[in-house]
mmCIF file of C-alpha atoms in Angstrom:
data_model
loop_
_atom_site.group_PDB
_atom_site.id
_atom_site.type_symbol
_atom_site.label_atom_id
_atom_site.label_comp_id
_atom_site.label_asym_id
_atom_site.label_seq_id
_atom_site.Cartn_x
_atom_site.Cartn_y
_atom_site.Cartn_z
ATOM 1 C CA GLU B 1 5.709 5.532 18.335
ATOM 2 C CA ALA B 2 6.850 7.586 15.375
ATOM 3 C CA GLY B 3 5.605 6.503 11.990
ATOM 4 C CA VAL B 4 7.411 6.043 8.714
ATOM 5 C CA VAL B 5 9.034 9.297 7.660
ATOM 6 C CA GLN B 6 9.587 10.294 4.052
ATOM 7 C CA SER B 7 11.083 13.332 2.420
ATOM 8 C CA PRO B 8 10.586 15.368 0.432
ATOM 9 C CA ARG B 9 6.793 15.379 0.384
ATOM 10 C CA TYR B 10 6.631 17.001 -3.027
ATOM 11 C CA LYS B 11 9.105 17.293 -5.846
ATOM 12 C CA ILE B 12 8.825 18.908 -9.247
ATOM 13 C CA ILE B 13 11.636 18.335 -11.722
ATOM 14 C CA GLU B 14 12.214 18.556 -15.427
ATOM 15 C CA LYS B 15 12.625 15.368 -17.412
ATOM 16 C CA LYS B 16 16.140 13.985 -17.614
ATOM 17 C CA GLN B 17 16.969 15.416 -14.192
ATOM 18 C CA PRO B 18 17.868 13.159 -11.245
ATOM 19 C CA VAL B 19 15.758 12.888 -8.116
ATOM 20 C CA ALA B 20 16.119 11.081 -4.809
ATOM 21 C CA PHE B 21 13.648 10.101 -2.114
ATOM 22 C CA TRP B 22 14.445 9.270 1.477
ATOM 23 C CA CYS B 23 12.687 6.974 3.939
ATOM 24 C CA ASN B 24 13.176 6.452 7.657
ATOM 25 C CA PRO B 25 11.355 3.347 8.907
ATOM 26 C CA ILE B 26 9.601 2.668 12.160
ATOM 27 C CA SER B 27 12.216 1.690 14.716
ATOM 28 C CA GLY B 28 12.848 -2.025 14.688
ATOM 29 C CA HIS B 29 11.124 -2.699 11.381
ATOM 30 C CA ASN B 30 13.462 -4.883 9.347
ATOM 31 C CA THR B 31 11.380 -5.072 6.188
ATOM 32 C CA LEU B 32 11.179 -2.004 3.980
ATOM 33 C CA TYR B 33 9.215 -1.597 0.746
ATOM 34 C CA TRP B 34 9.256 1.056 -1.928
ATOM 35 C CA TYR B 35 6.045 1.379 -3.909
ATOM 36 C CA ARG B 36 4.916 3.534 -6.779
ATOM 37 C CA GLN B 37 1.277 4.611 -6.850
ATOM 38 C CA ASN B 38 -0.185 6.071 -9.992
ATOM 39 C CA LEU B 39 -3.333 8.146 -9.801
ATOM 40 C CA GLY B 40 -6.404 6.018 -9.194
ATOM 41 C CA GLN B 41 -4.459 2.808 -8.747
ATOM 42 C CA GLY B 42 -3.150 0.686 -5.932
ATOM 43 C CA PRO B 43 0.504 0.730 -4.888
ATOM 44 C CA GLU B 44 2.903 -1.364 -6.972
ATOM 45 C CA LEU B 45 6.041 -2.780 -5.421
ATOM 46 C CA LEU B 46 9.362 -1.526 -6.737
ATOM 47 C CA ILE B 47 11.758 -3.115 -4.265
ATOM 48 C CA ARG B 48 11.715 -4.890 -0.912
ATOM 49 C CA TYR B 49 14.505 -4.977 1.661
ATOM 50 C CA GLU B 50 15.076 -7.363 4.511
ATOM 51 C CA ASN B 51 17.512 -5.419 6.677
ATOM 52 C CA GLU B 52 20.119 -4.150 4.193
ATOM 53 C CA GLU B 53 19.527 -6.837 1.577
ATOM 54 C CA ALA B 54 17.347 -6.203 -1.463
ATOM 55 C CA VAL B 55 15.395 -9.455 -1.656
ATOM 56 C CA ASP B 56 12.919 -8.514 -4.388
ATOM 57 C CA ASP B 57 13.747 -5.904 -7.014
ATOM 58 C CA SER B 58 12.121 -7.606 -9.966
ATOM 59 C CA GLN B 59 9.790 -4.641 -10.575
ATOM 60 C CA LEU B 60 12.487 -1.979 -10.325
ATOM 61 C CA PRO B 61 13.406 -0.424 -13.712
ATOM 62 C CA LYS B 62 17.116 -0.867 -13.167
ATOM 63 C CA ASP B 63 18.175 1.220 -16.136
ATOM 64 C CA ARG B 64 17.126 4.377 -14.344
ATOM 65 C CA PHE B 65 16.108 3.446 -10.804
ATOM 66 C CA SER B 66 18.399 2.517 -7.951
ATOM 67 C CA ALA B 67 17.921 2.046 -4.249
ATOM 68 C CA GLU B 68 19.982 1.436 -1.185
ATOM 69 C CA ARG B 69 19.433 0.747 2.475
ATOM 70 C CA LEU B 70 22.638 1.334 4.320
ATOM 71 C CA LYS B 71 22.946 -0.293 7.750
ATOM 72 C CA GLY B 72 19.470 -1.717 7.362
ATOM 73 C CA VAL B 73 17.707 1.439 8.531
ATOM 74 C CA ASP B 74 17.168 4.461 6.266
ATOM 75 C CA SER B 75 16.675 3.936 2.575
ATOM 76 C CA THR B 76 16.955 6.082 -0.529
ATOM 77 C CA LEU B 77 15.346 5.603 -3.911
ATOM 78 C CA LYS B 78 16.869 7.386 -6.887
ATOM 79 C CA ILE B 79 15.734 8.021 -10.436
ATOM 80 C CA GLN B 80 18.254 9.127 -13.013
ATOM 81 C CA PRO B 81 17.251 10.386 -15.477
ATOM 82 C CA ALA B 82 13.578 10.990 -14.752
ATOM 83 C CA GLU B 83 10.980 10.571 -17.483
ATOM 84 C CA LEU B 84 7.491 12.036 -17.797
ATOM 85 C CA GLY B 85 5.980 8.649 -17.022
ATOM 86 C CA ASP B 86 7.699 8.590 -13.637
ATOM 87 C CA SER B 87 5.233 11.122 -12.264
ATOM 88 C CA ALA B 88 3.529 9.333 -9.382
ATOM 89 C CA VAL B 89 3.495 9.079 -5.620
ATOM 90 C CA TYR B 90 6.397 7.074 -4.220
ATOM 91 C CA LEU B 91 5.484 5.367 -1.004
ATOM 92 C CA CYS B 92 7.780 3.780 1.520
ATOM 93 C CA ALA B 93 6.356 1.164 3.857
ATOM 94 C CA THR B 94 7.875 -0.887 6.613
ATOM 95 C CA ALA B 95 6.913 -4.013 8.488
ATOM 96 C CA GLY B 96 8.026 -5.734 11.630
ATOM 97 C CA ALA B 97 6.641 -8.195 14.122
ATOM 98 C CA PRO B 98 3.716 -8.819 14.225
ATOM 99 C CA TYR B 99 4.057 -8.133 10.549
ATOM 100 C CA GLU B 100 1.745 -5.258 9.933
ATOM 101 C CA GLN B 101 2.751 -3.002 7.068
ATOM 102 C CA TYR B 102 2.710 0.735 7.653
ATOM 103 C CA PHE B 103 3.060 3.375 4.969
ATOM 104 C CA GLY B 104 4.849 6.682 5.012
ATOM 105 C CA PRO B 105 3.155 9.849 3.702
ATOM 106 C CA GLY B 106 4.747 9.447 0.282
ATOM 107 C CA THR B 107 6.583 11.740 -2.094
ATOM 108 C CA ARG B 108 4.530 13.177 -4.910
ATOM 109 C CA LEU B 109 6.798 13.464 -7.935
ATOM 110 C CA THR B 110 5.886 15.585 -10.920
ATOM 111 C CA VAL B 111 8.128 15.385 -13.965
ATOM 112 C CA THR B 112 7.609 18.201 -16.472
ATOM 113 C CA GLY P 1 2.341 -14.299 -9.316
ATOM 114 C CA GLU P 2 -0.678 -13.257 -7.321
ATOM 115 C CA ASN P 3 -3.571 -11.391 -8.912
ATOM 116 C CA VAL P 4 -5.967 -9.417 -6.737
ATOM 117 C CA GLU P 5 -9.204 -8.097 -8.165
ATOM 118 C CA GLN P 6 -11.391 -5.634 -6.310
ATOM 119 C CA HIS P 7 -15.022 -4.646 -6.813
ATOM 120 C CA PRO P 8 -16.757 -2.305 -7.099
ATOM 121 C CA SER P 9 -14.518 0.499 -8.272
ATOM 122 C CA THR P 10 -16.932 3.080 -6.886
ATOM 123 C CA LEU P 11 -19.589 2.755 -4.218
ATOM 124 C CA SER P 12 -22.049 5.355 -3.060
ATOM 125 C CA VAL P 13 -24.166 4.779 0.047
ATOM 126 C CA GLN P 14 -26.389 6.829 2.280
ATOM 127 C CA GLU P 15 -25.129 7.669 5.728
ATOM 128 C CA GLY P 16 -26.100 4.888 8.125
ATOM 129 C CA ASP P 17 -26.229 2.213 5.449
ATOM 130 C CA SER P 18 -23.743 -0.630 5.141
ATOM 131 C CA ALA P 19 -21.001 -0.897 2.548
ATOM 132 C CA VAL P 20 -19.380 -4.059 1.256
ATOM 133 C CA ILE P 21 -16.222 -4.261 -0.852
ATOM 134 C CA LYS P 22 -15.079 -7.555 -2.298
ATOM 135 C CA CYS P 23 -11.694 -8.879 -3.394
ATOM 136 C CA THR P 24 -10.605 -12.108 -5.003
ATOM 137 C CA TYR P 25 -7.108 -13.518 -5.152
ATOM 138 C CA SER P 26 -5.481 -16.230 -7.223
ATOM 139 C CA ASP P 27 -2.596 -17.627 -5.174
ATOM 140 C CA SER P 28 -3.719 -20.180 -2.608
ATOM 141 C CA ALA P 29 -0.443 -19.605 -0.732
ATOM 142 C CA SER P 30 -1.510 -16.079 0.242
ATOM 143 C CA ASN P 31 -1.940 -15.993 3.993
ATOM 144 C CA TYR P 32 -2.371 -12.367 5.036
ATOM 145 C CA PHE P 33 -5.022 -9.948 3.777
ATOM 146 C CA PRO P 34 -4.947 -6.318 4.926
ATOM 147 C CA TRP P 35 -7.341 -3.523 4.070
ATOM 148 C CA TYR P 36 -6.158 0.059 3.709
ATOM 149 C CA LYS P 37 -8.070 3.324 3.739
ATOM 150 C CA GLN P 38 -6.574 6.177 1.761
ATOM 151 C CA GLU P 39 -7.963 9.673 2.009
ATOM 152 C CA LEU P 40 -7.173 12.137 -0.730
ATOM 153 C CA GLY P 41 -3.515 13.113 -0.695
ATOM 154 C CA LYS P 42 -2.741 10.977 2.348
ATOM 155 C CA ARG P 43 -0.991 7.706 3.033
ATOM 156 C CA PRO P 44 -2.769 4.351 2.955
ATOM 157 C CA GLN P 45 -3.696 3.455 6.514
ATOM 158 C CA LEU P 46 -4.215 -0.076 7.733
ATOM 159 C CA ILE P 47 -7.757 -0.381 9.065
ATOM 160 C CA ILE P 48 -8.159 -4.112 9.503
ATOM 161 C CA ASP P 49 -6.453 -7.314 8.470
ATOM 162 C CA ILE P 50 -7.061 -11.034 8.554
ATOM 163 C CA ARG P 51 -4.800 -14.052 8.448
ATOM 164 C CA SER P 52 -5.569 -17.245 6.644
ATOM 165 C CA ASN P 53 -6.271 -19.221 9.809
ATOM 166 C CA VAL P 54 -9.239 -16.993 10.642
ATOM 167 C CA GLY P 55 -12.575 -16.715 8.843
ATOM 168 C CA GLU P 56 -13.806 -13.420 10.230
ATOM 169 C CA LYS P 57 -12.524 -10.471 12.205
ATOM 170 C CA LYS P 58 -14.407 -7.494 13.544
ATOM 171 C CA ASP P 59 -13.361 -4.130 14.900
ATOM 172 C CA GLN P 60 -16.274 -1.894 15.891
ATOM 173 C CA ARG P 61 -18.055 -0.936 12.650
ATOM 174 C CA ILE P 62 -15.570 -2.707 10.399
ATOM 175 C CA ALA P 63 -15.366 -6.424 9.693
ATOM 176 C CA VAL P 64 -13.492 -8.599 7.248
ATOM 177 C CA THR P 65 -14.461 -12.080 6.120
ATOM 178 C CA LEU P 66 -12.251 -14.602 4.352
ATOM 179 C CA ASN P 67 -13.276 -17.599 2.288
ATOM 180 C CA LYS P 68 -10.096 -19.540 1.512
ATOM 181 C CA THR P 69 -11.861 -22.134 -0.592
ATOM 182 C CA ALA P 70 -13.322 -19.548 -2.914
ATOM 183 C CA LYS P 71 -10.273 -17.281 -2.581
ATOM 184 C CA HIS P 72 -12.165 -14.162 -1.730
ATOM 185 C CA PHE P 73 -12.341 -11.747 1.153
ATOM 186 C CA SER P 74 -14.616 -8.823 1.877
ATOM 187 C CA LEU P 75 -14.673 -5.620 3.874
ATOM 188 C CA HIS P 76 -17.912 -4.735 5.634
ATOM 189 C CA ILE P 77 -18.563 -1.283 7.047
ATOM 190 C CA THR P 78 -21.761 -0.845 9.028
ATOM 191 C CA GLU P 79 -23.496 2.395 10.023
ATOM 192 C CA THR P 80 -21.417 4.341 7.531
ATOM 193 C CA GLN P 81 -20.492 7.930 8.297
ATOM 194 C CA PRO P 82 -19.323 10.736 5.992
ATOM 195 C CA GLU P 83 -15.792 10.371 7.379
ATOM 196 C CA ASP P 84 -15.705 6.839 5.963
ATOM 197 C CA SER P 85 -15.543 8.400 2.500
ATOM 198 C CA ALA P 86 -12.163 7.466 1.008
ATOM 199 C CA VAL P 87 -10.519 4.989 -1.329
ATOM 200 C CA TYR P 88 -10.192 1.496 0.107
ATOM 201 C CA PHE P 89 -7.567 -0.995 -1.064
ATOM 202 C CA CYS P 90 -7.388 -4.685 -0.367
ATOM 203 C CA ALA P 91 -4.122 -6.587 -0.557
ATOM 204 C CA ALA P 92 -2.814 -10.125 -0.343
ATOM 205 C CA THR P 93 0.594 -11.484 0.512
ATOM 206 C CA THR P 94 2.391 -14.691 1.287
ATOM 207 C CA ASN P 95 4.477 -14.272 4.415
ATOM 208 C CA PHE P 96 4.920 -10.542 3.790
ATOM 209 C CA ASN P 97 7.188 -11.222 0.825
ATOM 210 C CA LYS P 98 5.266 -9.125 -1.657
ATOM 211 C CA PHE P 99 1.976 -7.328 -1.282
ATOM 212 C CA TYR P 100 -0.406 -7.360 -4.216
ATOM 213 C CA PHE P 101 -2.983 -4.605 -4.116
ATOM 214 C CA GLY P 102 -6.415 -4.370 -5.608
ATOM 215 C CA SER P 103 -7.268 -1.426 -7.823
ATOM 216 C CA GLY P 104 -9.200 0.362 -5.109
ATOM 217 C CA THR P 105 -12.817 1.250 -4.304
ATOM 218 C CA LYS P 106 -13.860 4.850 -3.981
ATOM 219 C CA LEU P 107 -16.491 4.961 -1.248
ATOM 220 C CA ASN P 108 -18.749 7.982 -1.019
ATOM 221 C CA VAL P 109 -21.006 8.246 2.015
ATOM 222 C CA LYS P 110 -23.739 10.788 1.422
ATOM 223 C CA PRO P 111 -24.975 12.689 4.470
#
């Protein structure tokens, strides 16, 4: 079974530039999470999807972050414009019956 | 919301010794507690989990215990090996709605 796929793996951009991350979940996994992980810390939830519906986006900085999950499968997370403090690893995770959560490899974002 | 605290932040053991990492949680509604191992530059990988209707679960050298009354759960690694060296995260969730992660424990197994 293929795991969660994310791209790109690394991204370096200048502040104020836009950036987008893509996630392809494990087949059949209806729940999709986007996390941000800062160095030396645990993942923090940004947004959770159940199929195509964003059911928890309370931690998403909506002034600059947006996300979508068209057709309840792939998802994209966008930052526009990026700030220095956005440098982190962005992890996508998915879950399905029997409800184990699996992480993708993450995108390491560096904002200069 | 839930608050998960994890201790210790770093742990150094000799190869062959046991390692124990502890987490506490605040929300009594939490019913699923996974543990993740994250090697440097890699994704968190689920190594073991426990649900609230179970007090203990074991998988070879790894075990997890849960005390619902005290709201704490622990990861036990026996006969540690150098390849066990990594950062370990605990987490808690209620019905997979939102996962709350601990701050991580950096385990170093010295050969």
